[in-house]
Amino acid sequence: EDKVVQSPLSLVVHEGDTVTLNCSYEVTNFRSLLWYKQEKKAPTFLFMLTSSGIEKKSGRLSSILDKKELSSILNITATQTGDSAIYLCAVPSGAGSYQLTFGKGTKLSVIP
Amino acid sequence: NAGVTQTPKFQVLKTGQSMTLQCAQDMNHNSMYWYRQDPGMGLRLIYYSASEGTTDKGEVPNGYNVSRLNKREFSLRLESAAPSQTSVYFCASSAWPPGQGVSEQFFGPGTRLTVL
């Protein structure tokens, strides 16, 4: 059974800190790994990492895929209160990889 | 473009009542999904539709039925609601053509359902 494990489950930091969120996966046929940010409502897409694109960056957020270790990290530098959210990691799974298997998420709280 | 829309936003049911959650997307996506999200459990797939005319069970299908009405619309029905179905329900869609590549899923705003 495909599995995604995120750590830590929750994290509280001060504005300006740098944080690293972890995601490890076990999947039969790896295709990609996706990161989402969920504030009050729907998850919104951040990054997709694949074998041909193991590192992505957007502003203060960056993510790296380690296929050898079957894991990924999401880094956020100079955190702001607006970064407070649940960060979800997911991998395509199942026959045809139509489904996404999600981790339980990391709840990040950034305090002023 | 509205993206993925869901109705209703909130609903309270009594045990045994039935209801249908509606979802529509205007991105011409092939695949659509229904998830539930419970505290500490993450997002769990209920049903999905890889393309118009097909539906398949996900991780937690018991107590639910779905209909892929056309390419745009995918509904989720609770025939006899139970308190264990109290949750937030998200619909999602992706451009994922069958057997080709990988694309991200776009989520609707969610429906908060309470079953008393």
mmCIF file with all atom_site columns, C-alpha atoms in Angstrom:
data_model
loop_
_atom_site.group_PDB
_atom_site.id
_atom_site.type_symbol
_atom_site.label_atom_id
_atom_site.label_alt_id
_atom_site.label_comp_id
_atom_site.label_asym_id
_atom_site.label_entity_id
_atom_site.label_seq_id
_atom_site.pdbx_PDB_ins_code
_atom_site.Cartn_x
_atom_site.Cartn_y
_atom_site.Cartn_z
_atom_site.occupancy
_atom_site.B_iso_or_equiv
_atom_site.pdbx_formal_charge
_atom_site.auth_seq_id
_atom_site.auth_comp_id
_atom_site.auth_asym_id
_atom_site.auth_atom_id
_atom_site.pdbx_PDB_model_num
ATOM 1   C CA . GLU A 1 1   ? 0.000   0.000  0.000   1.00 0.00 ? 1   GLU A CA 1
ATOM 2   C CA . ASP A 1 2   ? 1.337   3.406  -0.979  1.00 0.00 ? 2   ASP A CA 1
ATOM 3   C CA . LYS A 1 3   ? 2.182   5.644  1.933   1.00 0.00 ? 3   LYS A CA 1
ATOM 4   C CA . VAL A 1 4   ? 3.200   9.244  2.601   1.00 0.00 ? 4   VAL A CA 1
ATOM 5   C CA . VAL A 1 5   ? 4.516   10.369 5.976   1.00 0.00 ? 5   VAL A CA 1
ATOM 6   C CA . GLN A 1 6   ? 5.096   13.998 6.887   1.00 0.00 ? 6   GLN A CA 1
ATOM 7   C CA . SER A 1 7   ? 7.024   15.417 9.788   1.00 0.00 ? 7   SER A CA 1
ATOM 8   C CA . PRO A 1 8   ? 6.700   17.243 11.995  1.00 0.00 ? 8   PRO A CA 1
ATOM 9   C CA . LEU A 1 9   ? 2.908   17.220 12.342  1.00 0.00 ? 9   LEU A CA 1
ATOM 10  C CA . SER A 1 10  ? 2.971   20.733 13.726  1.00 0.00 ? 10  SER A CA 1
ATOM 11  C CA . LEU A 1 11  ? 5.492   23.485 14.108  1.00 0.00 ? 11  LEU A CA 1
ATOM 12  C CA . VAL A 1 12  ? 5.476   26.937 15.684  1.00 0.00 ? 12  VAL A CA 1
ATOM 13  C CA . VAL A 1 13  ? 8.105   29.472 14.632  1.00 0.00 ? 13  VAL A CA 1
ATOM 14  C CA . HIS A 1 14  ? 8.688   33.203 14.846  1.00 0.00 ? 14  HIS A CA 1
ATOM 15  C CA . GLU A 1 15  ? 8.558   35.513 11.886  1.00 0.00 ? 15  GLU A CA 1
ATOM 16  C CA . GLY A 1 16  ? 11.876  35.564 10.081  1.00 0.00 ? 16  GLY A CA 1
ATOM 17  C CA . ASP A 1 17  ? 12.798  31.996 10.971  1.00 0.00 ? 17  ASP A CA 1
ATOM 18  C CA . THR A 1 18  ? 13.640  29.395 8.327   1.00 0.00 ? 18  THR A CA 1
ATOM 19  C CA . VAL A 1 19  ? 11.708  26.124 8.441   1.00 0.00 ? 19  VAL A CA 1
ATOM 20  C CA . THR A 1 20  ? 12.133  22.730 6.820   1.00 0.00 ? 20  THR A CA 1
ATOM 21  C CA . LEU A 1 21  ? 9.209   20.387 6.364   1.00 0.00 ? 21  LEU A CA 1
ATOM 22  C CA . ASN A 1 22  ? 9.769   16.725 5.592   1.00 0.00 ? 22  ASN A CA 1
ATOM 23  C CA . CYS A 1 23  ? 7.931   14.208 3.461   1.00 0.00 ? 23  CYS A CA 1
ATOM 24  C CA . SER A 1 24  ? 8.840   10.558 2.951   1.00 0.00 ? 24  SER A CA 1
ATOM 25  C CA . TYR A 1 25  ? 7.012   8.195  0.639   1.00 0.00 ? 25  TYR A CA 1
ATOM 26  C CA . GLU A 1 26  ? 6.598   4.581  -0.320  1.00 0.00 ? 26  GLU A CA 1
ATOM 27  C CA . VAL A 1 27  ? 4.985   4.102  -3.700  1.00 0.00 ? 27  VAL A CA 1
ATOM 28  C CA . THR A 1 28  ? 5.008   1.214  -6.144  1.00 0.00 ? 28  THR A CA 1
ATOM 29  C CA . ASN A 1 29  ? 5.702   3.247  -9.255  1.00 0.00 ? 29  ASN A CA 1
ATOM 30  C CA . PHE A 1 30  ? 7.083   6.679  -8.487  1.00 0.00 ? 30  PHE A CA 1
ATOM 31  C CA . ARG A 1 31  ? 6.122   9.390  -10.957 1.00 0.00 ? 31  ARG A CA 1
ATOM 32  C CA . SER A 1 32  ? 6.165   12.613 -8.988  1.00 0.00 ? 32  SER A CA 1
ATOM 33  C CA . LEU A 1 33  ? 5.706   14.287 -5.633  1.00 0.00 ? 33  LEU A CA 1
ATOM 34  C CA . LEU A 1 34  ? 3.468   17.285 -5.086  1.00 0.00 ? 34  LEU A CA 1
ATOM 35  C CA . TRP A 1 35  ? 3.350   19.946 -2.382  1.00 0.00 ? 35  TRP A CA 1
ATOM 36  C CA . TYR A 1 36  ? 0.183   21.854 -1.501  1.00 0.00 ? 36  TYR A CA 1
ATOM 37  C CA . LYS A 1 37  ? -0.553  24.707 0.903   1.00 0.00 ? 37  LYS A CA 1
ATOM 38  C CA . GLN A 1 38  ? -3.896  24.732 2.706   1.00 0.00 ? 38  GLN A CA 1
ATOM 39  C CA . GLU A 1 39  ? -5.017  27.836 4.517   1.00 0.00 ? 39  GLU A CA 1
ATOM 40  C CA . LYS A 1 40  ? -8.631  28.145 5.555   1.00 0.00 ? 40  LYS A CA 1
ATOM 41  C CA . LYS A 1 41  ? -10.155 26.413 2.594   1.00 0.00 ? 41  LYS A CA 1
ATOM 42  C CA . ALA A 1 42  ? -8.983  24.447 -0.417  1.00 0.00 ? 42  ALA A CA 1
ATOM 43  C CA . PRO A 1 43  ? -5.429  23.168 -0.881  1.00 0.00 ? 43  PRO A CA 1
ATOM 44  C CA . THR A 1 44  ? -3.529  25.189 -3.440  1.00 0.00 ? 44  THR A CA 1
ATOM 45  C CA . PHE A 1 45  ? -0.745  23.742 -5.532  1.00 0.00 ? 45  PHE A CA 1
ATOM 46  C CA . LEU A 1 46  ? 2.855   24.754 -4.783  1.00 0.00 ? 46  LEU A CA 1
ATOM 47  C CA . PHE A 1 47  ? 5.299   22.442 -6.552  1.00 0.00 ? 47  PHE A CA 1
ATOM 48  C CA . MET A 1 48  ? 5.591   19.222 -8.484  1.00 0.00 ? 48  MET A CA 1
ATOM 49  C CA . LEU A 1 49  ? 8.887   17.348 -8.373  1.00 0.00 ? 49  LEU A CA 1
ATOM 50  C CA . THR A 1 50  ? 9.758   14.579 -10.791 1.00 0.00 ? 50  THR A CA 1
ATOM 51  C CA . SER A 1 51  ? 12.803  12.542 -11.733 1.00 0.00 ? 51  SER A CA 1
ATOM 52  C CA . SER A 1 52  ? 13.663  15.215 -14.287 1.00 0.00 ? 52  SER A CA 1
ATOM 53  C CA . GLY A 1 53  ? 12.901  18.139 -12.013 1.00 0.00 ? 53  GLY A CA 1
ATOM 54  C CA . ILE A 1 54  ? 14.175  17.430 -8.538  1.00 0.00 ? 54  ILE A CA 1
ATOM 55  C CA . GLU A 1 55  ? 14.432  21.008 -7.341  1.00 0.00 ? 55  GLU A CA 1
ATOM 56  C CA . LYS A 1 56  ? 11.891  23.827 -7.527  1.00 0.00 ? 56  LYS A CA 1
ATOM 57  C CA . LYS A 1 57  ? 11.945  27.356 -6.152  1.00 0.00 ? 57  LYS A CA 1
ATOM 58  C CA . SER A 1 58  ? 9.399   30.121 -5.922  1.00 0.00 ? 58  SER A CA 1
ATOM 59  C CA . GLY A 1 59  ? 10.283  33.187 -3.909  1.00 0.00 ? 59  GLY A CA 1
ATOM 60  C CA . ARG A 1 60  ? 10.990  32.154 -0.337  1.00 0.00 ? 60  ARG A CA 1
ATOM 61  C CA . LEU A 1 61  ? 9.787   28.601 -0.891  1.00 0.00 ? 61  LEU A CA 1
ATOM 62  C CA . SER A 1 62  ? 11.917  25.830 -2.308  1.00 0.00 ? 62  SER A CA 1
ATOM 63  C CA . SER A 1 63  ? 11.660  22.081 -2.487  1.00 0.00 ? 63  SER A CA 1
ATOM 64  C CA . ILE A 1 64  ? 14.050  19.249 -3.221  1.00 0.00 ? 64  ILE A CA 1
ATOM 65  C CA . LEU A 1 65  ? 13.380  15.623 -4.087  1.00 0.00 ? 65  LEU A CA 1
ATOM 66  C CA . ASP A 1 66  ? 15.769  12.908 -2.918  1.00 0.00 ? 66  ASP A CA 1
ATOM 67  C CA . LYS A 1 67  ? 14.868  9.793  -4.884  1.00 0.00 ? 67  LYS A CA 1
ATOM 68  C CA . LYS A 1 68  ? 17.550  7.756  -3.185  1.00 0.00 ? 68  LYS A CA 1
ATOM 69  C CA . GLU A 1 69  ? 16.114  8.508  0.255   1.00 0.00 ? 69  GLU A CA 1
ATOM 70  C CA . LEU A 1 70  ? 12.492  8.458  -1.019  1.00 0.00 ? 70  LEU A CA 1
ATOM 71  C CA . SER A 1 71  ? 11.863  11.837 0.505   1.00 0.00 ? 71  SER A CA 1
ATOM 72  C CA . SER A 1 72  ? 11.396  15.509 -0.118  1.00 0.00 ? 72  SER A CA 1
ATOM 73  C CA . ILE A 1 73  ? 11.847  18.674 1.872   1.00 0.00 ? 73  ILE A CA 1
ATOM 74  C CA . LEU A 1 74  ? 10.026  21.980 1.649   1.00 0.00 ? 74  LEU A CA 1
ATOM 75  C CA . ASN A 1 75  ? 12.016  24.987 2.843   1.00 0.00 ? 75  ASN A CA 1
ATOM 76  C CA . ILE A 1 76  ? 10.547  28.339 3.718   1.00 0.00 ? 76  ILE A CA 1
ATOM 77  C CA . THR A 1 77  ? 12.993  31.147 4.446   1.00 0.00 ? 77  THR A CA 1
ATOM 78  C CA . ALA A 1 78  ? 12.238  34.423 6.237   1.00 0.00 ? 78  ALA A CA 1
ATOM 79  C CA . THR A 1 79  ? 8.834   33.151 7.314   1.00 0.00 ? 79  THR A CA 1
ATOM 80  C CA . GLN A 1 80  ? 5.866   35.514 7.515   1.00 0.00 ? 80  GLN A CA 1
ATOM 81  C CA . THR A 1 81  ? 2.534   35.189 9.317   1.00 0.00 ? 81  THR A CA 1
ATOM 82  C CA . GLY A 1 82  ? 0.950   34.595 5.919   1.00 0.00 ? 82  GLY A CA 1
ATOM 83  C CA . ASP A 1 83  ? 2.896   31.347 5.675   1.00 0.00 ? 83  ASP A CA 1
ATOM 84  C CA . SER A 1 84  ? 0.777   29.915 8.487   1.00 0.00 ? 84  SER A CA 1
ATOM 85  C CA . ALA A 1 85  ? -1.051  26.976 6.932   1.00 0.00 ? 85  ALA A CA 1
ATOM 86  C CA . ILE A 1 86  ? -1.140  23.225 6.636   1.00 0.00 ? 86  ILE A CA 1
ATOM 87  C CA . TYR A 1 87  ? 1.411   21.962 4.118   1.00 0.00 ? 87  TYR A CA 1
ATOM 88  C CA . LEU A 1 88  ? 0.452   18.752 2.371   1.00 0.00 ? 88  LEU A CA 1
ATOM 89  C CA . CYS A 1 89  ? 2.646   16.342 0.476   1.00 0.00 ? 89  CYS A CA 1
ATOM 90  C CA . ALA A 1 90  ? 1.171   13.863 -2.010  1.00 0.00 ? 90  ALA A CA 1
ATOM 91  C CA . VAL A 1 91  ? 2.242   11.214 -4.505  1.00 0.00 ? 91  VAL A CA 1
ATOM 92  C CA . PRO A 1 92  ? 0.280   9.736  -7.408  1.00 0.00 ? 92  PRO A CA 1
ATOM 93  C CA . SER A 1 93  ? -0.662  6.154  -6.652  1.00 0.00 ? 93  SER A CA 1
ATOM 94  C CA . GLY A 1 94  ? -2.869  3.323  -7.786  1.00 0.00 ? 94  GLY A CA 1
ATOM 95  C CA . ALA A 1 95  ? -3.181  1.736  -11.191 1.00 0.00 ? 95  ALA A CA 1
ATOM 96  C CA . GLY A 1 96  ? -2.634  4.438  -13.795 1.00 0.00 ? 96  GLY A CA 1
ATOM 97  C CA . SER A 1 97  ? -1.560  6.834  -11.030 1.00 0.00 ? 97  SER A CA 1
ATOM 98  C CA . TYR A 1 98  ? -4.849  8.715  -11.185 1.00 0.00 ? 98  TYR A CA 1
ATOM 99  C CA . GLN A 1 99  ? -5.108  8.997  -7.434  1.00 0.00 ? 99  GLN A CA 1
ATOM 100 C CA . LEU A 1 100 ? -3.113  11.141 -5.050  1.00 0.00 ? 100 LEU A CA 1
ATOM 101 C CA . THR A 1 101 ? -2.122  9.679  -1.700  1.00 0.00 ? 101 THR A CA 1
ATOM 102 C CA . PHE A 1 102 ? -1.703  12.511 0.789   1.00 0.00 ? 102 PHE A CA 1
ATOM 103 C CA . GLY A 1 103 ? 0.273   12.732 3.971   1.00 0.00 ? 103 GLY A CA 1
ATOM 104 C CA . LYS A 1 104 ? -1.464  14.025 7.084   1.00 0.00 ? 104 LYS A CA 1
ATOM 105 C CA . GLY A 1 105 ? 0.156   17.417 6.655   1.00 0.00 ? 105 GLY A CA 1
ATOM 106 C CA . THR A 1 106 ? 2.361   19.698 8.695   1.00 0.00 ? 106 THR A CA 1
ATOM 107 C CA . LYS A 1 107 ? 0.587   22.543 10.459  1.00 0.00 ? 107 LYS A CA 1
ATOM 108 C CA . LEU A 1 108 ? 2.880   25.555 10.455  1.00 0.00 ? 108 LEU A CA 1
ATOM 109 C CA . SER A 1 109 ? 2.133   28.500 12.719  1.00 0.00 ? 109 SER A CA 1
ATOM 110 C CA . VAL A 1 110 ? 4.211   31.644 12.311  1.00 0.00 ? 110 VAL A CA 1
ATOM 111 C CA . ILE A 1 111 ? 3.919   34.067 15.207  1.00 0.00 ? 111 ILE A CA 1
ATOM 112 C CA . PRO A 1 112 ? 4.951   37.731 15.078  1.00 0.00 ? 112 PRO A CA 1
ATOM 113 C CA . ASN B 2 1   ? -12.774 31.045 -15.020 1.00 0.00 ? 1   ASN B CA 1
ATOM 114 C CA . ALA B 2 2   ? -14.342 29.876 -11.761 1.00 0.00 ? 2   ALA B CA 1
ATOM 115 C CA . GLY B 2 3   ? -12.123 26.777 -11.557 1.00 0.00 ? 3   GLY B CA 1
ATOM 116 C CA . VAL B 2 4   ? -13.758 24.133 -9.352  1.00 0.00 ? 4   VAL B CA 1
ATOM 117 C CA . THR B 2 5   ? -17.018 25.049 -7.664  1.00 0.00 ? 5   THR B CA 1
ATOM 118 C CA . GLN B 2 6   ? -18.933 23.126 -5.016  1.00 0.00 ? 6   GLN B CA 1
ATOM 119 C CA . THR B 2 7   ? -22.389 23.432 -3.530  1.00 0.00 ? 7   THR B CA 1
ATOM 120 C CA . PRO B 2 8   ? -23.477 23.718 -0.834  1.00 0.00 ? 8   PRO B CA 1
ATOM 121 C CA . LYS B 2 9   ? -20.784 25.333 1.336   1.00 0.00 ? 9   LYS B CA 1
ATOM 122 C CA . PHE B 2 10  ? -22.353 24.110 4.581   1.00 0.00 ? 10  PHE B CA 1
ATOM 123 C CA . GLN B 2 11  ? -24.940 21.466 5.392   1.00 0.00 ? 11  GLN B CA 1
ATOM 124 C CA . VAL B 2 12  ? -26.407 19.955 8.541   1.00 0.00 ? 12  VAL B CA 1
ATOM 125 C CA . LEU B 2 13  ? -28.198 16.621 8.254   1.00 0.00 ? 13  LEU B CA 1
ATOM 126 C CA . LYS B 2 14  ? -29.910 14.287 10.663  1.00 0.00 ? 14  LYS B CA 1
ATOM 127 C CA . THR B 2 15  ? -28.868 10.644 10.759  1.00 0.00 ? 15  THR B CA 1
ATOM 128 C CA . GLY B 2 16  ? -30.548 8.742  7.943   1.00 0.00 ? 16  GLY B CA 1
ATOM 129 C CA . GLN B 2 17  ? -31.166 11.723 5.690   1.00 0.00 ? 17  GLN B CA 1
ATOM 130 C CA . SER B 2 18  ? -29.790 11.791 2.175   1.00 0.00 ? 18  SER B CA 1
ATOM 131 C CA . MET B 2 19  ? -28.137 14.526 0.186   1.00 0.00 ? 19  MET B CA 1
ATOM 132 C CA . THR B 2 20  ? -26.063 15.177 -2.906  1.00 0.00 ? 20  THR B CA 1
ATOM 133 C CA . LEU B 2 21  ? -22.966 17.329 -3.047  1.00 0.00 ? 21  LEU B CA 1
ATOM 134 C CA . GLN B 2 22  ? -22.445 19.003 -6.389  1.00 0.00 ? 22  GLN B CA 1
ATOM 135 C CA . CYS B 2 23  ? -19.155 19.776 -8.098  1.00 0.00 ? 23  CYS B CA 1
ATOM 136 C CA . ALA B 2 24  ? -18.383 21.424 -11.411 1.00 0.00 ? 24  ALA B CA 1
ATOM 137 C CA . GLN B 2 25  ? -15.187 22.461 -13.164 1.00 0.00 ? 25  GLN B CA 1
ATOM 138 C CA . ASP B 2 26  ? -14.721 24.748 -16.133 1.00 0.00 ? 26  ASP B CA 1
ATOM 139 C CA . MET B 2 27  ? -11.124 23.852 -17.002 1.00 0.00 ? 27  MET B CA 1
ATOM 140 C CA . ASN B 2 28  ? -12.007 21.060 -19.449 1.00 0.00 ? 28  ASN B CA 1
ATOM 141 C CA . HIS B 2 29  ? -10.290 18.549 -17.184 1.00 0.00 ? 29  HIS B CA 1
ATOM 142 C CA . ASN B 2 30  ? -10.702 14.839 -17.769 1.00 0.00 ? 30  ASN B CA 1
ATOM 143 C CA . SER B 2 31  ? -10.368 13.593 -14.206 1.00 0.00 ? 31  SER B CA 1
ATOM 144 C CA . MET B 2 32  ? -12.384 14.502 -11.123 1.00 0.00 ? 32  MET B CA 1
ATOM 145 C CA . TYR B 2 33  ? -12.147 13.430 -7.486  1.00 0.00 ? 33  TYR B CA 1
ATOM 146 C CA . TRP B 2 34  ? -13.976 13.517 -4.182  1.00 0.00 ? 34  TRP B CA 1
ATOM 147 C CA . TYR B 2 35  ? -12.014 13.673 -0.917  1.00 0.00 ? 35  TYR B CA 1
ATOM 148 C CA . ARG B 2 36  ? -12.930 13.962 2.711   1.00 0.00 ? 36  ARG B CA 1
ATOM 149 C CA . GLN B 2 37  ? -10.745 15.693 5.251   1.00 0.00 ? 37  GLN B CA 1
ATOM 150 C CA . ASP B 2 38  ? -10.914 14.910 8.956   1.00 0.00 ? 38  ASP B CA 1
ATOM 151 C CA . PRO B 2 39  ? -8.710  16.305 11.720  1.00 0.00 ? 39  PRO B CA 1
ATOM 152 C CA . GLY B 2 40  ? -5.478  14.336 11.985  1.00 0.00 ? 40  GLY B CA 1
ATOM 153 C CA . MET B 2 41  ? -6.365  12.158 8.984   1.00 0.00 ? 41  MET B CA 1
ATOM 154 C CA . GLY B 2 42  ? -5.313  14.283 6.058   1.00 0.00 ? 42  GLY B CA 1
ATOM 155 C CA . LEU B 2 43  ? -7.170  14.075 2.748   1.00 0.00 ? 43  LEU B CA 1
ATOM 156 C CA . ARG B 2 44  ? -8.636  10.688 1.882   1.00 0.00 ? 44  ARG B CA 1
ATOM 157 C CA . LEU B 2 45  ? -9.963  9.783  -1.535  1.00 0.00 ? 45  LEU B CA 1
ATOM 158 C CA . ILE B 2 46  ? -13.584 8.649  -1.632  1.00 0.00 ? 46  ILE B CA 1
ATOM 159 C CA . TYR B 2 47  ? -14.199 8.158  -5.358  1.00 0.00 ? 47  TYR B CA 1
ATOM 160 C CA . TYR B 2 48  ? -12.660 9.349  -8.560  1.00 0.00 ? 48  TYR B CA 1
ATOM 161 C CA . SER B 2 49  ? -13.527 9.561  -12.214 1.00 0.00 ? 49  SER B CA 1
ATOM 162 C CA . ALA B 2 50  ? -10.530 9.206  -14.521 1.00 0.00 ? 50  ALA B CA 1
ATOM 163 C CA . SER B 2 51  ? -12.586 10.312 -17.497 1.00 0.00 ? 51  SER B CA 1
ATOM 164 C CA . GLU B 2 52  ? -16.181 10.963 -18.475 1.00 0.00 ? 52  GLU B CA 1
ATOM 165 C CA . GLY B 2 53  ? -18.179 7.779  -18.186 1.00 0.00 ? 53  GLY B CA 1
ATOM 166 C CA . THR B 2 54  ? -15.966 6.036  -15.619 1.00 0.00 ? 54  THR B CA 1
ATOM 167 C CA . THR B 2 55  ? -15.910 6.044  -11.838 1.00 0.00 ? 55  THR B CA 1
ATOM 168 C CA . ASP B 2 56  ? -13.802 4.083  -9.358  1.00 0.00 ? 56  ASP B CA 1
ATOM 169 C CA . LYS B 2 57  ? -13.570 3.625  -5.631  1.00 0.00 ? 57  LYS B CA 1
ATOM 170 C CA . GLY B 2 58  ? -10.877 5.312  -3.640  1.00 0.00 ? 58  GLY B CA 1
ATOM 171 C CA . GLU B 2 59  ? -9.691  4.640  -0.124  1.00 0.00 ? 59  GLU B CA 1
ATOM 172 C CA . VAL B 2 60  ? -12.966 5.248  1.779   1.00 0.00 ? 60  VAL B CA 1
ATOM 173 C CA . PRO B 2 61  ? -15.980 4.648  -0.531  1.00 0.00 ? 61  PRO B CA 1
ATOM 174 C CA . ASN B 2 62  ? -18.413 3.009  1.908   1.00 0.00 ? 62  ASN B CA 1
ATOM 175 C CA . GLY B 2 63  ? -21.613 4.971  2.403   1.00 0.00 ? 63  GLY B CA 1
ATOM 176 C CA . TYR B 2 64  ? -21.168 7.063  -0.742  1.00 0.00 ? 64  TYR B CA 1
ATOM 177 C CA . ASN B 2 65  ? -22.127 6.946  -4.400  1.00 0.00 ? 65  ASN B CA 1
ATOM 178 C CA . VAL B 2 66  ? -21.008 9.148  -7.256  1.00 0.00 ? 66  VAL B CA 1
ATOM 179 C CA . SER B 2 67  ? -22.195 10.181 -10.682 1.00 0.00 ? 67  SER B CA 1
ATOM 180 C CA . ARG B 2 68  ? -20.084 11.682 -13.435 1.00 0.00 ? 68  ARG B CA 1
ATOM 181 C CA . LEU B 2 69  ? -22.924 13.559 -15.086 1.00 0.00 ? 69  LEU B CA 1
ATOM 182 C CA . ASN B 2 70  ? -20.818 14.920 -17.942 1.00 0.00 ? 70  ASN B CA 1
ATOM 183 C CA . LYS B 2 71  ? -17.254 16.134 -18.393 1.00 0.00 ? 71  LYS B CA 1
ATOM 184 C CA . ARG B 2 72  ? -17.865 19.169 -16.163 1.00 0.00 ? 72  ARG B CA 1
ATOM 185 C CA . GLU B 2 73  ? -19.865 17.731 -13.294 1.00 0.00 ? 73  GLU B CA 1
ATOM 186 C CA . PHE B 2 74  ? -19.213 15.077 -10.656 1.00 0.00 ? 74  PHE B CA 1
ATOM 187 C CA . SER B 2 75  ? -21.640 14.598 -7.778  1.00 0.00 ? 75  SER B CA 1
ATOM 188 C CA . LEU B 2 76  ? -21.319 12.756 -4.480  1.00 0.00 ? 76  LEU B CA 1
ATOM 189 C CA . ARG B 2 77  ? -24.377 11.243 -2.809  1.00 0.00 ? 77  ARG B CA 1
ATOM 190 C CA . LEU B 2 78  ? -24.904 10.157 0.753   1.00 0.00 ? 78  LEU B CA 1
ATOM 191 C CA . GLU B 2 79  ? -27.925 7.836  0.750   1.00 0.00 ? 79  GLU B CA 1
ATOM 192 C CA . SER B 2 80  ? -28.321 7.492  4.511   1.00 0.00 ? 80  SER B CA 1
ATOM 193 C CA . ALA B 2 81  ? -26.068 9.891  6.383   1.00 0.00 ? 81  ALA B CA 1
ATOM 194 C CA . ALA B 2 82  ? -24.272 8.766  9.543   1.00 0.00 ? 82  ALA B CA 1
ATOM 195 C CA . PRO B 2 83  ? -22.425 10.840 12.170  1.00 0.00 ? 83  PRO B CA 1
ATOM 196 C CA . SER B 2 84  ? -19.165 9.238  10.978  1.00 0.00 ? 84  SER B CA 1
ATOM 197 C CA . GLN B 2 85  ? -19.649 11.122 7.709   1.00 0.00 ? 85  GLN B CA 1
ATOM 198 C CA . THR B 2 86  ? -19.275 14.466 9.453   1.00 0.00 ? 86  THR B CA 1
ATOM 199 C CA . SER B 2 87  ? -16.343 15.964 7.599   1.00 0.00 ? 87  SER B CA 1
ATOM 200 C CA . VAL B 2 88  ? -15.177 18.545 5.114   1.00 0.00 ? 88  VAL B CA 1
ATOM 201 C CA . TYR B 2 89  ? -15.614 17.342 1.549   1.00 0.00 ? 89  TYR B CA 1
ATOM 202 C CA . PHE B 2 90  ? -13.433 18.554 -1.301  1.00 0.00 ? 90  PHE B CA 1
ATOM 203 C CA . CYS B 2 91  ? -13.903 18.056 -4.995  1.00 0.00 ? 91  CYS B CA 1
ATOM 204 C CA . ALA B 2 92  ? -10.878 18.268 -7.273  1.00 0.00 ? 92  ALA B CA 1
ATOM 205 C CA . SER B 2 93  ? -10.067 17.979 -10.952 1.00 0.00 ? 93  SER B CA 1
ATOM 206 C CA . SER B 2 94  ? -6.975  17.436 -13.039 1.00 0.00 ? 94  SER B CA 1
ATOM 207 C CA . ALA B 2 95  ? -6.053  17.527 -16.691 1.00 0.00 ? 95  ALA B CA 1
ATOM 208 C CA . TRP B 2 96  ? -4.633  14.037 -16.319 1.00 0.00 ? 96  TRP B CA 1
ATOM 209 C CA . PRO B 2 97  ? -5.349  12.211 -19.536 1.00 0.00 ? 97  PRO B CA 1
ATOM 210 C CA . PRO B 2 98  ? -5.653  8.479  -19.006 1.00 0.00 ? 98  PRO B CA 1
ATOM 211 C CA . GLY B 2 99  ? -2.235  6.866  -19.029 1.00 0.00 ? 99  GLY B CA 1
ATOM 212 C CA . GLN B 2 100 ? -0.339  10.013 -19.812 1.00 0.00 ? 100 GLN B CA 1
ATOM 213 C CA . GLY B 2 101 ? 1.890   11.974 -17.515 1.00 0.00 ? 101 GLY B CA 1
ATOM 214 C CA . VAL B 2 102 ? 1.079   13.632 -14.275 1.00 0.00 ? 102 VAL B CA 1
ATOM 215 C CA . SER B 2 103 ? -0.637  16.902 -13.530 1.00 0.00 ? 103 SER B CA 1
ATOM 216 C CA . GLU B 2 104 ? -1.637  18.626 -10.358 1.00 0.00 ? 104 GLU B CA 1
ATOM 217 C CA . GLN B 2 105 ? -5.142  18.546 -8.953  1.00 0.00 ? 105 GLN B CA 1
ATOM 218 C CA . PHE B 2 106 ? -7.138  21.726 -8.476  1.00 0.00 ? 106 PHE B CA 1
ATOM 219 C CA . PHE B 2 107 ? -9.456  21.826 -5.491  1.00 0.00 ? 107 PHE B CA 1
ATOM 220 C CA . GLY B 2 108 ? -12.843 23.362 -4.867  1.00 0.00 ? 108 GLY B CA 1
ATOM 221 C CA . PRO B 2 109 ? -13.604 25.416 -1.730  1.00 0.00 ? 109 PRO B CA 1
ATOM 222 C CA . GLY B 2 110 ? -15.084 22.499 0.193   1.00 0.00 ? 110 GLY B CA 1
ATOM 223 C CA . THR B 2 111 ? -18.391 21.570 1.823   1.00 0.00 ? 111 THR B CA 1
ATOM 224 C CA . ARG B 2 112 ? -18.572 21.368 5.599   1.00 0.00 ? 112 ARG B CA 1
ATOM 225 C CA . LEU B 2 113 ? -21.063 18.623 6.462   1.00 0.00 ? 113 LEU B CA 1
ATOM 226 C CA . THR B 2 114 ? -22.345 17.873 9.936   1.00 0.00 ? 114 THR B CA 1
ATOM 227 C CA . VAL B 2 115 ? -24.484 14.797 10.601  1.00 0.00 ? 115 VAL B CA 1
ATOM 228 C CA . LEU B 2 116 ? -26.336 14.853 13.904  1.00 0.00 ? 116 LEU B CA 1
#
